[in-house]
Each structure stands twice: as structure tokens, then as C-alpha cells.
Amino acid sequence: MSKIIAVTSGKGGTGKSTVCAGLGYTLAKQGHRTLLIELDFGLRCLDIMFGVENEIKYDLGDVLSKRKNALDAVAQVPMASNLSLLCAPKTLTAVSAEQIDEICRSVKKYFEYIIIDTGAGINSHVFEIVQQANLILVVSTPDPVCIRDAALMSDEFYNRGNKSQRLIINKISKKVIGEALVNNLDEIIDKVGVQLIGVIPDDFKTTVATGKGIPIPTDSSALKAFDAISKRLGGEFVPLTVKTS
Ligand SMILES: Nc1ncnc2c1ncn2[C@@H]1O[C@H](COP(=O)(O)OP(=O)(O)OP(=O)(O)O)[C@@H](O)[C@H]1O
Ligand SMILES: [Mg+2]
């Protein structure tokens, strides 16, 4: 039975797609068959992040319109053999929670993890889709606006009945903490009110790698954080170490 994980945030641009790419990559490298489903209709990006922009033949739009079944529409990611990708359509396409549920059910015996990138902006459909996940990863940066939006989102999920949530604090740097934008990580956790699963440094190597569609280098501080979070998703205890620059 695969675990369905929705990666979401209140504010846009917090790093949801980067987190999906990093977790997908590290889970696959750890040997887990992983599928990334991108819901960023009209604004796909995971194809670029994995360097397969010109190799995508089908996307979620083909599945929603029943031109293809989900398994036939996924693309294999060459940089990680266990990793598959179901890209968002290039155009805006209507989608319901039931359709995403049906897609997940049709492929879940082939994958250990299905990670859903909810994309920018949130609407009631996305809320319903996210509700279906076994786990919601709420991504926030240390920016106070982002923290407040993450708290509001998390409260909404909680009120709708999904209590299985974890917080990822992304783009953490000494500069942000030094400028007293936030005093420390505990303050972010308290404000969002969700248990922490990992902290990802602001890491230029990750920006370059995802921009170029090449693997995140092994000496990248963010890759180490993605690797640790992936292990924690599987129930492994990995101590938290925060290395910022
Ligand atoms: N840990 C990180 N270190 C450095 N840069 C990062 C990190 N995480 C994300 N970024 C950069 O931040 C920008 C936004 O990231 P990303 O596209 O993943 O955000 P998003 O939440 O998916 O955005 P949207 O809401 O538009 O879907 C990108 O340029 C990305 O490379
Ligand atoms: Mg995105």
C-alpha cells in the first residue's frame, strides 16, 4: 500500500516543488518506488527540475480526459531509476478530488510513495485533494507572512479532520535568524502549530541543480536535509542537525 503525501503551503513560492523534487529524488535513491504528481495546472516545473522537459509525452491532462491511463502517462526520471513523474498539464484543466483519488488508487500498487505537489494558490478542490492524503507536509520559510499563512492552512486542514501533518521549514539561513526575522526554529514551530519533520537550508547548489535539471550534488546541505526527511517518512530516527550558511 503506498503512502500518499501532499506537499502544500499557504503562501506561494515557499519551495513546495523543490521539496517534492528533493524528497522524490532521495526516496528513490533510498530504493523506494516513488511517483510525483504535479497539480500546478498551467505552471508545470518538475519536468525542468528533473531535466526531462523534452521527454514528457503525456501529462495529467491526458489522464483526466481518459486519453491515457495513469500508469502509461508517467515519465521515468533518468537521474533516479525508482522515480516517476506525472506532470501537470500545460493548460488550466478542471480537476476534482475524486479524479485524483481515482488516479492514486489506480497506481498505488506500483509505488511505495505518491507525492502530490499542490502547486501555487489554494482553492476548495485542492483542500479536498490534500485531505485525502495520508500525510500533509506544510512547507514554510522563516518569513513571518509565510509562517502565518502556513498556520492558517494547517488550521483549515485540522478543522476539516486531517490531523496528520508535519512541518518543513525551508530556506533557513543564518542571515534570516541573524536579522531577527525569527528568533529561532521553535518560534516557527509554535506559530504554525505543527510537529517539525525537517529543516532545509537555503542552498544555492539546489537552486542551480533544479534550474539546470541535474541531480542535486551530494555535498549540498539541502540534499542532506531531504535525505533525512525521507528517512523520517519511513519511520527512521534521524537526529536534526541544522547547518546554515
Ligand atoms: N532550500 C532552498 N534553497 C535555495 N533555493 C530554494 C530552496 N527551496 C526553494 N528554492 C528556490 O525558491 C524558488 C521557489 O521554489 P519552488 O518553485 O519550489 O516554490 P513553490 O512553493 O513550488 O512555488 P509555487 O507556489 O509557485 O508553486 C525557486 O527558485 C527555488 O529554486
Ligand atoms: Mg511549485
CSV table of C-alpha atoms and ligand atoms in Angstrom, one decimal:
chain,number,residue,atom,x,y,z
A,1,MET,CA,0.0,0.0,0.0
A,2,SER,CA,1.5,3.3,-1.0
A,3,LYS,CA,1.7,6.3,1.3
A,4,ILE,CA,0.2,9.4,-0.3
A,5,ILE,CA,1.9,12.6,0.8
A,6,ALA,CA,0.6,16.1,-0.1
A,7,VAL,CA,3.1,18.9,-0.1
A,8,THR,CA,1.5,22.2,0.4
A,9,SER,CA,1.8,25.7,1.8
A,10,GLY,CA,-0.2,28.8,2.5
A,11,LYS,CA,1.9,31.4,0.6
A,12,GLY,CA,3.3,30.6,-2.9
A,13,GLY,CA,7.0,30.2,-3.7
A,14,THR,CA,7.9,28.6,-0.3
A,15,GLY,CA,9.6,25.7,-2.1
A,16,LYS,CA,6.9,23.1,-2.5
A,17,SER,CA,8.1,21.9,-5.9
A,18,THR,CA,11.7,21.9,-4.7
A,19,VAL,CA,10.7,19.9,-1.7
A,20,CYS,CA,8.8,17.4,-3.9
A,21,ALA,CA,11.8,17.1,-6.2
A,22,GLY,CA,14.2,16.7,-3.3
A,23,LEU,CA,12.1,14.2,-1.4
A,24,GLY,CA,11.3,12.3,-4.6
A,25,TYR,CA,14.9,12.1,-5.5
A,26,THR,CA,16.1,11.0,-2.1
A,27,LEU,CA,13.3,8.5,-1.6
A,28,ALA,CA,14.1,6.9,-5.0
A,29,LYS,CA,17.8,6.8,-4.2
A,30,GLN,CA,17.0,5.1,-0.9
A,31,GLY,CA,15.3,2.4,-3.0
A,32,HIS,CA,11.6,3.4,-2.7
A,33,ARG,CA,9.4,3.4,-5.8
A,34,THR,CA,8.1,6.9,-5.8
A,35,LEU,CA,5.7,8.8,-8.0
A,36,LEU,CA,5.4,12.6,-8.1
A,37,ILE,CA,2.1,14.0,-9.2
A,38,GLU,CA,2.1,17.7,-10.1
A,39,LEU,CA,-1.1,19.7,-9.7
A,40,ASP,CA,0.3,23.0,-10.8
A,41,PHE,CA,-2.0,23.3,-13.7
A,42,GLY,CA,-0.6,25.5,-16.4
A,43,LEU,CA,2.6,26.1,-14.5
A,44,ARG,CA,4.4,22.8,-14.5
A,45,CYS,CA,8.0,22.8,-13.3
A,46,LEU,CA,9.1,19.3,-12.2
A,47,ASP,CA,9.9,18.4,-15.8
A,48,ILE,CA,12.6,21.1,-15.8
A,49,MET,CA,13.8,20.3,-12.3
A,50,PHE,CA,14.5,16.7,-13.5
A,51,GLY,CA,15.9,17.6,-16.9
A,52,VAL,CA,13.1,15.8,-18.8
A,53,GLU,CA,11.3,18.8,-20.3
A,54,ASN,CA,11.6,17.5,-23.9
A,55,GLU,CA,10.8,13.9,-22.9
A,56,ILE,CA,7.3,14.4,-21.5
A,57,LYS,CA,4.9,12.7,-23.9
A,58,TYR,CA,1.8,12.7,-21.7
A,59,ASP,CA,0.6,14.5,-18.6
A,60,LEU,CA,-2.2,14.6,-16.1
A,61,GLY,CA,-4.4,16.3,-18.6
A,62,ASP,CA,-4.3,13.1,-20.8
A,63,VAL,CA,-5.3,11.0,-17.8
A,64,LEU,CA,-8.1,13.4,-16.7
A,65,SER,CA,-9.5,13.3,-20.2
A,66,LYS,CA,-9.2,9.5,-20.3
A,67,ARG,CA,-6.9,9.5,-23.3
A,68,LYS,CA,-4.3,7.6,-21.3
A,69,ASN,CA,-4.4,5.6,-18.1
A,70,ALA,CA,-2.2,7.0,-15.3
A,71,LEU,CA,0.5,4.3,-15.5
A,72,ASP,CA,1.0,4.9,-19.2
A,73,ALA,CA,1.2,8.7,-18.7
A,74,VAL,CA,4.0,8.7,-16.1
A,75,ALA,CA,7.5,9.5,-17.2
A,76,GLN,CA,10.6,7.8,-15.9
A,77,VAL,CA,13.2,10.1,-14.4
A,78,PRO,CA,16.6,9.1,-15.7
A,79,MET,CA,18.6,10.5,-12.7
A,80,ALA,CA,16.9,8.2,-10.3
A,81,SER,CA,15.6,4.8,-11.6
A,82,ASN,CA,12.9,4.4,-8.9
A,83,LEU,CA,11.4,7.8,-9.6
A,84,SER,CA,8.4,8.5,-11.9
A,85,LEU,CA,6.7,11.7,-12.7
A,86,LEU,CA,3.1,12.7,-13.7
A,87,CYS,CA,3.4,16.2,-14.9
A,88,ALA,CA,0.7,18.9,-14.7
A,89,PRO,CA,-0.9,19.8,-18.0
A,90,LYS,CA,0.4,23.0,-19.7
A,91,THR,CA,-3.1,24.5,-19.7
A,92,LEU,CA,-5.6,25.0,-16.9
A,93,THR,CA,-7.7,21.9,-16.6
A,94,ALA,CA,-10.7,21.3,-14.2
A,95,VAL,CA,-9.9,18.6,-11.7
A,96,SER,CA,-11.8,17.1,-8.8
A,97,ALA,CA,-10.7,15.4,-5.6
A,98,GLU,CA,-12.5,12.2,-6.8
A,99,GLN,CA,-10.4,12.2,-10.0
A,100,ILE,CA,-7.1,12.5,-8.2
A,101,ASP,CA,-8.3,9.8,-5.7
A,102,GLU,CA,-9.1,7.5,-8.7
A,103,ILE,CA,-5.7,8.1,-10.3
A,104,CYS,CA,-3.9,7.4,-7.0
A,105,ARG,CA,-5.9,4.2,-6.5
A,106,SER,CA,-5.1,3.0,-10.0
A,107,VAL,CA,-1.4,3.3,-9.5
A,108,LYS,CA,-0.8,2.8,-5.8
A,109,LYS,CA,0.2,-0.9,-6.0
A,110,TYR,CA,3.1,0.2,-8.2
A,111,PHE,CA,4.5,2.8,-5.8
A,112,GLU,CA,5.6,3.0,-2.2
A,113,TYR,CA,5.2,6.7,-2.1
A,114,ILE,CA,2.9,9.0,-4.1
A,115,ILE,CA,3.9,12.7,-3.5
A,116,ILE,CA,1.5,15.4,-4.6
A,117,ASP,CA,2.8,18.9,-5.4
A,118,THR,CA,-0.3,21.1,-4.8
A,119,GLY,CA,1.1,24.0,-6.8
A,120,ALA,CA,0.6,27.7,-6.3
A,121,GLY,CA,-2.6,29.0,-4.9
A,122,ILE,CA,-5.2,27.1,-3.0
A,123,ASN,CA,-8.8,26.5,-3.7
A,124,SER,CA,-11.5,24.2,-2.3
A,125,HIS,CA,-10.6,21.5,-4.8
A,126,VAL,CA,-7.0,21.5,-3.6
A,127,PHE,CA,-8.3,21.3,0.0
A,128,GLU,CA,-10.3,18.3,-0.8
A,129,ILE,CA,-7.4,16.6,-2.7
A,130,VAL,CA,-5.0,17.3,0.2
A,131,GLN,CA,-7.5,16.0,2.7
A,132,GLN,CA,-7.2,12.6,1.1
A,133,ALA,CA,-3.5,12.3,1.7
A,134,ASN,CA,-2.1,10.0,4.5
A,135,LEU,CA,0.2,12.9,5.4
A,136,ILE,CA,0.3,16.6,4.7
A,137,LEU,CA,3.7,18.3,4.6
A,138,VAL,CA,3.2,22.0,5.2
A,139,VAL,CA,6.2,24.0,3.8
A,140,SER,CA,7.0,27.3,5.3
A,141,THR,CA,10.0,29.6,5.0
A,142,PRO,CA,11.1,31.7,8.0
A,143,ASP,CA,9.3,34.7,6.6
A,144,PRO,CA,6.6,35.9,9.1
A,145,VAL,CA,3.9,36.2,6.4
A,146,CYS,CA,4.7,32.7,5.2
A,147,ILE,CA,4.6,31.4,8.8
A,148,ARG,CA,1.2,33.0,9.4
A,149,ASP,CA,-0.2,31.6,6.1
A,150,ALA,CA,1.2,28.1,7.0
A,151,ALA,CA,-0.6,28.3,10.4
A,152,LEU,CA,-3.9,29.3,8.7
A,153,MET,CA,-3.6,26.4,6.2
A,154,SER,CA,-2.8,23.9,8.8
A,155,ASP,CA,-5.7,25.0,11.0
A,156,GLU,CA,-8.0,24.6,8.0
A,157,PHE,CA,-6.8,21.1,7.4
A,158,TYR,CA,-7.1,20.3,11.0
A,159,ASN,CA,-10.6,21.6,11.2
A,160,ARG,CA,-11.5,19.6,8.1
A,161,GLY,CA,-10.3,16.5,10.0
A,162,ASN,CA,-6.8,15.8,8.7
A,163,LYS,CA,-4.6,15.8,11.8
A,164,SER,CA,-1.7,14.0,10.1
A,165,GLN,CA,0.5,16.9,9.3
A,166,ARG,CA,4.2,17.7,9.6
A,167,LEU,CA,6.1,21.0,9.1
A,168,ILE,CA,9.1,21.6,6.8
A,169,ILE,CA,10.9,24.8,7.4
A,170,ASN,CA,12.6,25.7,4.1
A,171,LYS,CA,15.3,28.2,3.1
A,172,ILE,CA,16.7,28.7,6.5
A,173,SER,CA,19.9,30.8,6.8
A,174,LYS,CA,22.0,32.4,9.4
A,175,LYS,CA,21.1,35.8,7.8
A,176,VAL,CA,17.4,35.3,8.4
A,177,ILE,CA,17.9,34.3,12.0
A,178,GLY,CA,20.6,37.0,12.5
A,179,GLU,CA,18.2,39.7,11.3
A,180,ALA,CA,15.8,38.6,14.0
A,181,LEU,CA,13.1,37.9,11.4
A,182,VAL,CA,12.5,34.9,13.6
A,183,ASN,CA,14.3,34.3,16.8
A,184,ASN,CA,14.7,30.5,16.4
A,185,LEU,CA,13.1,27.5,14.9
A,186,ASP,CA,11.0,26.8,18.0
A,187,GLU,CA,9.2,30.1,17.4
A,188,ILE,CA,8.2,29.0,13.8
A,189,ILE,CA,7.0,25.6,15.1
A,190,ASP,CA,4.9,27.2,17.8
A,191,LYS,CA,3.4,29.7,15.5
A,192,VAL,CA,2.4,27.1,12.8
A,193,GLY,CA,1.4,24.6,15.5
A,194,VAL,CA,2.6,21.5,13.6
A,195,GLN,CA,5.2,19.0,14.5
A,196,LEU,CA,8.5,19.5,12.7
A,197,ILE,CA,9.8,16.8,10.3
A,198,GLY,CA,12.8,18.7,8.9
A,199,VAL,CA,14.7,21.9,8.2
A,200,ILE,CA,16.1,22.7,4.8
A,201,PRO,CA,18.9,25.2,4.4
A,202,ASP,CA,18.8,27.9,1.8
A,203,ASP,CA,21.1,26.3,-0.6
A,204,PHE,CA,22.3,27.8,-3.8
A,205,LYS,CA,23.5,24.4,-5.1
A,206,THR,CA,19.9,23.2,-5.0
A,207,THR,CA,18.6,26.3,-6.9
A,208,VAL,CA,21.3,25.7,-9.6
A,209,ALA,CA,20.7,21.9,-9.9
A,210,THR,CA,16.9,22.2,-10.1
A,211,GLY,CA,17.2,25.1,-12.6
A,212,LYS,CA,19.5,23.1,-14.8
A,213,GLY,CA,17.7,19.8,-14.3
A,214,ILE,CA,20.7,18.0,-12.9
A,215,PRO,CA,21.0,16.0,-9.7
A,216,ILE,CA,21.4,18.0,-6.5
A,217,PRO,CA,25.1,17.5,-5.6
A,218,THR,CA,25.9,15.1,-2.8
A,219,ASP,CA,27.8,17.9,-0.9
A,220,SER,CA,24.7,20.1,-0.9
A,221,SER,CA,23.4,20.9,2.6
A,222,ALA,CA,19.8,20.7,1.3
A,223,LEU,CA,20.3,17.3,-0.1
A,224,LYS,CA,21.3,16.0,3.3
A,225,ALA,CA,18.2,17.5,4.8
A,226,PHE,CA,16.0,15.9,2.1
A,227,ASP,CA,17.7,12.6,2.7
A,228,ALA,CA,17.0,12.9,6.5
A,229,ILE,CA,13.3,13.8,5.9
A,230,SER,CA,12.9,10.9,3.5
A,231,LYS,CA,14.2,8.5,6.2
A,232,ARG,CA,11.9,10.1,8.8
A,233,LEU,CA,8.9,9.5,6.5
A,234,GLY,CA,9.8,5.8,6.7
A,235,GLY,CA,9.8,5.9,10.5
A,236,GLU,CA,13.6,6.0,10.9
A,237,PHE,CA,15.0,8.2,13.6
A,238,VAL,CA,17.4,10.7,12.2
A,239,PRO,CA,18.6,13.4,14.6
A,240,LEU,CA,18.0,17.0,13.5
A,241,THR,CA,21.1,18.9,12.5
A,242,VAL,CA,20.8,22.4,11.1
A,243,LYS,CA,23.7,23.7,9.2
A,244,THR,CA,23.2,27.1,7.7
A,245,SER,CA,25.5,29.4,5.8
B,1,LIG,N1,16.1,25.2,0.1
B,1,LIG,C1,16.2,26.0,-0.9
B,1,LIG,N2,17.4,26.7,-1.2
B,1,LIG,C2,17.6,27.6,-2.2
B,1,LIG,N3,16.6,27.9,-3.0
B,1,LIG,C3,15.4,27.3,-2.9
B,1,LIG,C4,15.2,26.3,-1.8
B,1,LIG,N4,13.9,25.9,-1.9
B,1,LIG,C5,13.4,26.6,-3.0
B,1,LIG,N5,14.3,27.4,-3.6
B,1,LIG,C6,14.1,28.3,-4.7
B,1,LIG,O1,12.9,29.1,-4.5
B,1,LIG,C7,12.2,29.3,-5.6
B,1,LIG,C8,10.7,28.8,-5.4
B,1,LIG,O2,10.8,27.4,-5.2
B,1,LIG,P1,9.6,26.5,-5.7
B,1,LIG,O3,9.3,26.7,-7.1
B,1,LIG,O4,10.0,25.1,-5.3
B,1,LIG,O5,8.4,27.0,-4.8
B,1,LIG,P2,6.9,26.6,-4.9
B,1,LIG,O6,6.4,26.7,-3.5
B,1,LIG,O7,6.7,25.3,-5.6
B,1,LIG,O8,6.3,27.8,-5.8
B,1,LIG,P3,4.8,27.9,-6.3
B,1,LIG,O9,3.9,28.3,-5.2
B,1,LIG,O10,4.9,28.9,-7.4
B,1,LIG,O11,4.4,26.5,-6.9
B,1,LIG,C9,12.9,28.6,-6.7
B,1,LIG,O12,13.8,29.4,-7.4
B,1,LIG,C10,13.8,27.5,-6.0
B,1,LIG,O13,14.9,27.2,-6.7
B,2,MG,MG,5.5,24.8,-7.3
